[in-house]
Coordinates of N, CA, C and O in Angstrom, one line a residue:
M1 N 0.9 -1.2 0.0 CA 0.0 0.0 0.0 C 0.9 1.2 0.0 O 1.8 1.4 0.8
N2 N 0.6 2.1 -0.9 CA 1.5 3.3 -1.1 C 0.7 4.5 -0.6 O -0.2 5.0 -1.2
I3 N 1.2 5.0 0.5 CA 0.6 6.3 1.1 C 1.7 7.3 1.2 O 2.8 7.0 1.7
N4 N 1.4 8.5 0.7 CA 2.4 9.6 0.7 C 1.9 10.7 1.7 O 0.8 11.1 1.6
I5 N 2.8 11.0 2.6 CA 2.5 12.0 3.6 C 3.2 13.3 3.3 O 4.4 13.3 2.9
S6 N 2.5 14.4 3.4 CA 3.1 15.7 3.1 C 3.1 16.5 4.4 O 2.0 16.7 5.0
N7 N 4.2 17.0 4.7 CA 4.3 17.9 5.9 C 3.9 19.3 5.6 O 3.7 20.2 6.5
T8 N 3.7 19.6 4.3 CA 3.4 21.0 3.9 C 1.9 21.2 3.4 O 1.5 22.2 3.0
S9 N 1.1 20.1 3.5 CA -0.2 20.1 2.9 C -1.2 20.9 3.8 O -2.2 21.4 3.3
G10 N -0.9 21.1 5.1 CA -1.8 21.8 6.0 C -2.9 20.9 6.6 O -3.6 21.2 7.5
E11 N -3.0 19.6 6.1 CA -3.9 18.7 6.6 C -3.2 17.8 7.6 O -2.0 17.4 7.4
P12 N -3.9 17.5 8.7 CA -3.2 16.6 9.7 C -2.8 15.3 9.0 O -3.5 14.8 8.1
I13 N -1.8 14.6 9.5 CA -1.3 13.4 8.9 C -2.4 12.3 9.0 O -2.5 11.6 8.0
Y14 N -3.1 12.2 10.1 CA -4.1 11.1 10.1 C -5.2 11.3 9.0 O -5.7 10.3 8.5
V15 N -5.5 12.6 8.7 CA -6.5 12.8 7.7 C -6.0 12.4 6.3 O -6.7 11.9 5.5
Q16 N -4.7 12.7 6.1 CA -4.1 12.3 4.8 C -4.1 10.8 4.7 O -4.4 10.3 3.6
I17 N -3.9 10.1 5.7 CA -3.9 8.6 5.7 C -5.3 8.1 5.4 O -5.6 7.3 4.5
V18 N -6.3 8.7 6.1 CA -7.7 8.3 6.0 C -8.1 8.5 4.5 O -8.7 7.7 3.9
E19 N -7.9 9.7 4.0 CA -8.3 10.1 2.6 C -7.6 9.2 1.6 O -8.3 8.7 0.6
Q20 N -6.4 8.8 1.8 CA -5.7 8.0 0.8 C -6.2 6.6 0.8 O -6.3 5.9 -0.2
I21 N -6.4 6.0 2.0 CA -7.0 4.7 2.2 C -8.4 4.6 1.6 O -8.7 3.7 0.9
K22 N -9.2 5.6 1.9 CA -10.6 5.7 1.3 C -10.5 5.6 -0.2 O -11.2 4.9 -0.8
K23 N -9.6 6.4 -0.7 CA -9.5 6.5 -2.2 C -9.1 5.1 -2.8 O -9.6 4.7 -3.8
L24 N -8.1 4.4 -2.1 CA -7.7 3.1 -2.6 C -8.9 2.1 -2.5 O -9.0 1.3 -3.4
I25 N -9.7 2.2 -1.5 CA -10.9 1.3 -1.4 C -11.9 1.7 -2.4 O -12.4 0.8 -3.1
L26 N -12.2 3.0 -2.6 CA -13.3 3.4 -3.5 C -12.9 3.1 -4.9 O -13.8 2.9 -5.8
E27 N -11.6 3.2 -5.2 CA -11.2 2.9 -6.6 C -10.9 1.4 -6.9 O -10.5 1.0 -8.0
G28 N -11.1 0.6 -5.8 CA -11.0 -0.8 -6.0 C -9.6 -1.4 -5.9 O -9.3 -2.6 -6.2
E29 N -8.6 -0.5 -5.5 CA -7.2 -1.0 -5.4 C -7.1 -1.8 -4.1 O -6.2 -2.7 -4.1
L30 N -7.9 -1.5 -3.1 CA -7.9 -2.4 -1.9 C -9.3 -3.1 -2.0 O -10.3 -2.4 -2.0
K31 N -9.3 -4.4 -2.0 CA -10.5 -5.2 -2.2 C -11.1 -5.6 -0.8 O -10.4 -5.6 0.2
E32 N -12.4 -5.9 -0.9 CA -13.1 -6.4 0.3 C -12.4 -7.5 0.9 O -11.9 -8.5 0.3
G33 N -12.2 -7.5 2.3 CA -11.5 -8.5 3.0 C -10.0 -8.4 3.0 O -9.3 -9.2 3.8
E34 N -9.4 -7.6 2.2 CA -8.0 -7.4 2.2 C -7.5 -6.8 3.5 O -8.0 -5.9 4.0
P35 N -6.4 -7.4 4.0 CA -5.8 -6.9 5.2 C -5.1 -5.6 5.0 O -4.4 -5.4 4.0
L36 N -5.1 -4.7 6.0 CA -4.3 -3.5 6.0 C -3.1 -3.8 6.8 O -3.1 -4.7 7.6
P37 N -2.0 -3.0 6.6 CA -0.9 -3.2 7.4 C -1.3 -2.9 8.9 O -2.2 -2.1 9.2
S38 N -0.6 -3.5 9.8 CA -0.9 -3.3 11.2 C -0.6 -1.8 11.5 O 0.2 -1.2 10.8
M39 N -1.2 -1.3 12.5 CA -1.0 0.1 12.9 C 0.5 0.4 13.1 O 1.0 1.4 12.7
R40 N 1.1 -0.5 13.8 CA 2.5 -0.4 14.1 C 3.4 -0.4 12.9 O 4.3 0.5 12.7
N41 N 3.1 -1.3 12.0 CA 3.9 -1.4 10.8 C 3.7 -0.2 9.9 O 4.7 0.3 9.3
L42 N 2.5 0.3 9.8 CA 2.2 1.5 9.0 C 3.0 2.7 9.6 O 3.6 3.5 8.9
A43 N 2.9 2.8 10.9 CA 3.6 3.9 11.6 C 5.1 3.8 11.3 O 5.7 4.9 11.0
L44 N 5.7 2.6 11.4 CA 7.1 2.5 11.1 C 7.4 2.8 9.7 O 8.4 3.5 9.4
E45 N 6.6 2.3 8.7 CA 6.8 2.6 7.3 C 6.7 4.0 7.0 O 7.5 4.5 6.2
L46 N 5.8 4.7 7.6 CA 5.6 6.2 7.3 C 6.4 7.1 8.2 O 6.4 8.3 8.0
R47 N 7.1 6.5 9.2 CA 7.9 7.2 10.2 C 7.1 8.2 10.9 O 7.5 9.4 11.0
I48 N 6.0 7.8 11.4 CA 5.1 8.6 12.2 C 4.7 7.9 13.5 O 5.1 6.8 13.7
S49 N 4.0 8.6 14.3 CA 3.6 8.1 15.6 C 2.5 7.0 15.4 O 1.6 7.0 14.6
F50 N 2.6 5.9 16.3 CA 1.6 4.9 16.3 C 0.2 5.5 16.6 O -0.8 5.0 16.0
M51 N 0.1 6.5 17.4 CA -1.1 7.1 17.8 C -1.8 7.7 16.6 O -3.0 7.8 16.4
T52 N -1.0 8.2 15.6 CA -1.5 8.8 14.4 C -2.2 7.8 13.5 O -3.3 8.0 13.0
T53 N -1.5 6.6 13.4 CA -2.1 5.5 12.6 C -3.3 5.0 13.3 O -4.3 4.6 12.6
K54 N -3.3 4.9 14.6 CA -4.4 4.4 15.4 C -5.6 5.3 15.2 O -6.8 4.8 14.9
R55 N -5.4 6.6 15.2 CA -6.5 7.5 15.0 C -7.1 7.4 13.6 O -8.3 7.5 13.4
A56 N -6.2 7.2 12.6 CA -6.7 7.1 11.2 C -7.5 5.8 11.0 O -8.6 5.9 10.5
Y57 N -7.1 4.7 11.6 CA -7.8 3.5 11.5 C -9.1 3.5 12.2 O -10.1 3.0 11.8
E58 N -9.1 4.2 13.4 CA -10.4 4.4 14.1 C -11.4 5.2 13.3 O -12.6 4.9 13.3
E59 N -10.9 6.2 12.6 CA -11.8 7.0 11.8 C -12.3 6.2 10.6 O -13.5 6.3 10.2
L60 N -11.5 5.4 9.9 CA -11.9 4.6 8.8 C -12.9 3.6 9.3 O -13.9 3.3 8.6
E61 N -12.7 3.0 10.5 CA -13.7 2.1 11.0 C -15.0 2.8 11.3 O -16.1 2.3 11.0
R62 N -15.0 3.9 11.9 CA -16.2 4.7 12.2 C -17.0 5.0 11.0 O -18.2 5.0 10.9
D63 N -16.2 5.3 9.9 CA -16.9 5.7 8.6 C -17.3 4.5 7.8 O -17.9 4.7 6.7
G64 N -17.0 3.3 8.3 CA -17.5 2.1 7.6 C -16.6 1.6 6.5 O -17.1 0.7 5.7
F65 N -15.4 2.0 6.5 CA -14.5 1.5 5.4 C -13.7 0.3 5.8 O -13.3 -0.5 4.9
I66 N -13.4 0.1 7.0 CA -12.6 -1.0 7.5 C -13.3 -1.6 8.7 O -14.1 -1.0 9.4
E67 N -12.9 -2.8 9.1 CA -13.3 -3.4 10.3 C -12.0 -4.0 11.0 O -11.2 -4.6 10.3
S68 N -11.9 -3.9 12.3 CA -10.8 -4.3 13.0 C -11.1 -5.4 14.0 O -12.2 -5.3 14.6
Y69 N -10.2 -6.4 14.2 CA -10.5 -7.5 15.1 C -9.2 -7.6 16.0 O -8.1 -7.7 15.5
T70 N -9.4 -7.6 17.3 CA -8.3 -7.7 18.2 C -7.5 -8.9 18.0 O -8.1 -10.0 17.9
G71 N -6.2 -8.8 17.8 CA -5.4 -9.9 17.6 C -5.3 -10.4 16.1 O -4.4 -11.2 15.8
K72 N -6.2 -9.9 15.3 CA -6.2 -10.3 13.9 C -5.8 -9.2 12.9 O -5.2 -9.4 11.9
G73 N -6.2 -8.0 13.3 CA -5.8 -6.9 12.4 C -7.0 -6.1 11.8 O -8.2 -6.3 12.3
S74 N -6.8 -5.3 10.9 CA -7.8 -4.5 10.2 C -7.9 -4.9 8.8 O -6.9 -5.2 8.1
F75 N -9.2 -4.9 8.3 CA -9.5 -5.4 6.9 C -10.5 -4.5 6.3 O -11.3 -3.8 6.9
V76 N -10.4 -4.5 4.9 CA -11.3 -3.7 4.1 C -12.7 -4.3 4.3 O -12.9 -5.5 4.1
K77 N -13.7 -3.4 4.7 CA -15.0 -3.9 4.9 C -15.7 -4.1 3.6 O -15.4 -3.5 2.6
A78 N -16.7 -5.0 3.6 CA -17.5 -5.2 2.4 C -18.1 -3.9 1.9 O -18.5 -3.0 2.6
T79 N -18.0 -3.7 0.6 CA -18.3 -2.4 0.0 C -19.8 -2.1 0.1 O -20.7 -3.0 -0.2
N80 N -20.1 -1.0 0.7 CA -21.5 -0.6 0.8 C -21.8 0.4 -0.3 O -21.2 1.5 -0.3
K81 N -22.6 0.0 -1.3 CA -22.8 0.9 -2.5 C -23.3 2.3 -2.1 O -23.0 3.2 -2.7
E82 N -24.2 2.4 -1.1 CA -24.7 3.7 -0.6 C -23.6 4.5 0.0 O -23.5 5.7 -0.3
L83 N -22.7 3.9 0.8 CA -21.6 4.6 1.3 C -20.7 5.1 0.2 O -20.2 6.3 0.2
Y84 N -20.4 4.3 -0.8 CA -19.6 4.7 -1.9 C -20.2 5.9 -2.6 O -19.5 6.9 -2.9
R85 N -21.5 5.8 -2.9 CA -22.2 6.9 -3.6 C -22.2 8.2 -2.8 O -21.9 9.2 -3.3
E86 N -22.4 8.1 -1.5 CA -22.3 9.3 -0.6 C -20.9 9.9 -0.6 O -20.8 11.2 -0.7
E87 N -19.9 9.1 -0.6 CA -18.5 9.6 -0.6 C -18.3 10.3 -1.9 O -17.7 11.4 -2.0
Q88 N -18.7 9.7 -3.0 CA -18.6 10.4 -4.3 C -19.3 11.7 -4.4 O -18.8 12.7 -5.0
I89 N -20.5 11.7 -3.9 CA -21.3 12.9 -3.9 C -20.6 14.0 -3.2 O -20.6 15.2 -3.6
K90 N -20.1 13.7 -2.0 CA -19.3 14.7 -1.2 C -18.2 15.3 -2.0 O -18.0 16.5 -2.0
Q91 N -17.5 14.4 -2.7 CA -16.3 14.9 -3.5 C -16.8 15.8 -4.7 O -16.2 16.8 -5.0
I92 N -17.9 15.4 -5.3 CA -18.5 16.2 -6.4 C -19.0 17.6 -5.9 O -18.7 18.6 -6.5
E93 N -19.6 17.5 -4.7 CA -20.1 18.8 -4.2 C -19.0 19.8 -3.9 O -19.1 21.0 -4.2
S94 N -17.9 19.2 -3.4 CA -16.7 20.1 -3.2 C -16.1 20.7 -4.5 O -15.8 21.9 -4.5
L95 N -16.1 19.9 -5.5 CA -15.6 20.4 -6.8 C -16.5 21.4 -7.4 O -16.1 22.4 -7.9
L96 N -17.8 21.1 -7.3 CA -18.8 22.1 -7.8 C -18.8 23.4 -7.0 O -19.0 24.5 -7.6
A97 N -18.6 23.3 -5.7 CA -18.5 24.5 -4.9 C -17.3 25.4 -5.4 O -17.4 26.6 -5.5
Q98 N -16.2 24.7 -5.7 CA -15.0 25.4 -6.2 C -15.3 26.1 -7.5 O -14.9 27.2 -7.8
A99 N -16.0 25.3 -8.4 CA -16.3 25.8 -9.7 C -17.3 27.0 -9.6 O -17.2 28.0 -10.3
G100 N -18.2 26.9 -8.7 CA -19.2 28.0 -8.4 C -18.5 29.3 -8.0 O -18.9 30.4 -8.4
E101 N -17.6 29.1 -7.0 CA -16.8 30.3 -6.6 C -16.0 30.9 -7.7 O -16.0 32.2 -7.8
K102 N -15.4 30.1 -8.5 CA -14.6 30.6 -9.6 C -15.6 31.3 -10.6 O -15.2 32.4 -11.2
A103 N -16.7 30.7 -10.9 CA -17.7 31.3 -11.8 C -18.1 32.7 -11.3 O -18.3 33.6 -12.1
K104 N -18.4 32.8 -10.0 CA -18.9 34.1 -9.5 C -17.8 35.2 -9.7 O -18.1 36.3 -10.1
K105 N -16.5 34.8 -9.5 CA -15.5 35.8 -9.7 C -15.3 36.2 -11.1 O -14.9 37.3 -11.4
C106 N -15.7 35.3 -12.0 CA -15.6 35.6 -13.5 C -16.9 36.1 -14.1 O -16.9 36.4 -15.3
G107 N -17.9 36.2 -13.3 CA -19.2 36.8 -13.8 C -20.0 35.8 -14.6 O -20.8 36.2 -15.4
I108 N -19.8 34.5 -14.4 CA -20.5 33.5 -15.1 C -21.8 33.2 -14.4 O -21.8 33.0 -13.2
T109 N -22.9 33.1 -15.1 CA -24.2 32.9 -14.5 C -24.4 31.4 -14.3 O -23.7 30.5 -14.8
V110 N -25.4 31.1 -13.5 CA -25.8 29.7 -13.2 C -26.3 29.0 -14.4 O -25.9 27.9 -14.7
S111 N -27.0 29.8 -15.3 CA -27.4 29.2 -16.6 C -26.2 28.8 -17.4 O -26.2 27.7 -18.0
E112 N -25.2 29.6 -17.4 CA -24.0 29.3 -18.2 C -23.2 28.1 -17.6 O -22.7 27.3 -18.3
L113 N -23.3 28.0 -16.2 CA -22.7 26.9 -15.6 C -23.4 25.6 -16.0 O -22.7 24.6 -16.2
H114 N -24.7 25.6 -16.0 CA -25.5 24.5 -16.5 C -25.1 24.1 -17.9 O -24.9 22.9 -18.2
E115 N -24.9 25.1 -18.7 CA -24.5 24.8 -20.1 C -23.1 24.1 -20.1 O -22.9 23.1 -20.9
I116 N -22.2 24.6 -19.3 CA -20.9 24.0 -19.3 C -20.9 22.6 -18.8 O -20.3 21.7 -19.3
L117 N -21.7 22.4 -17.7 CA -21.9 21.0 -17.2 C -22.5 20.1 -18.2 O -22.0 18.9 -18.4
D118 N -23.5 20.5 -18.9 CA -24.1 19.7 -20.0 C -23.0 19.4 -21.1 O -23.0 18.3 -21.6
F119 N -22.2 20.4 -21.4 CA -21.2 20.2 -22.4 C -20.1 19.2 -22.0 O -19.8 18.2 -22.7
V120 N -19.6 19.3 -20.7 CA -18.6 18.3 -20.3 C -19.1 16.9 -20.0 O -18.3 16.0 -20.0
T121 N -20.4 16.8 -19.8 CA -21.0 15.5 -19.6 C -21.7 15.0 -20.9 O -22.4 14.0 -20.9
D122 N -21.5 15.7 -22.0 CA -22.2 15.4 -23.2 C -23.7 15.4 -23.1 O -24.4 14.6 -23.8
G123 N -24.2 16.1 -22.1 CA -25.7 16.1 -21.8 C -26.3 14.8 -21.3 O -27.5 14.7 -21.3
E124 N -25.4 13.9 -20.9 CA -25.9 12.6 -20.5 C -25.8 12.4 -19.0 O -25.0 13.1 -18.4
D125 N -26.6 11.5 -18.4 CA -26.4 11.1 -17.0 C -25.1 10.5 -16.9 O -24.6 9.9 -17.8
C126 N -24.5 10.6 -15.7 CA -23.2 10.1 -15.4 C -23.1 8.7 -15.0 O -22.2 8.2 -14.3
E127 N -24.1 7.9 -15.3 CA -24.2 6.5 -14.8 C -23.2 5.6 -15.5 O -22.8 5.3 -16.3

């Protein structure tokens, strides 16, 4: 598992770990039932505190992406299609908010934004 930590990103390290593991799961690079590195091994590999990896794994478990078993480790949880959809919607909302702010600064109307969205999606549903 390849996780890159940036000390200059402004995001806490545990958040960077959470986001990158979520991405690997959502993109199918980490499969259902696949074991994650132990918290200690990940901490050693990334040269960070054990408590940081523990916090990241706890958040991933709370969000429904992994399940942990005492003495056995942490594993990718069965994919929940609704959870996947919600995560994707959250990311799209963030991107659209950025586009909306940029459009406001440039004087682009909502109608023009709709036209742009129709153009980039070929006017089709994104299924």
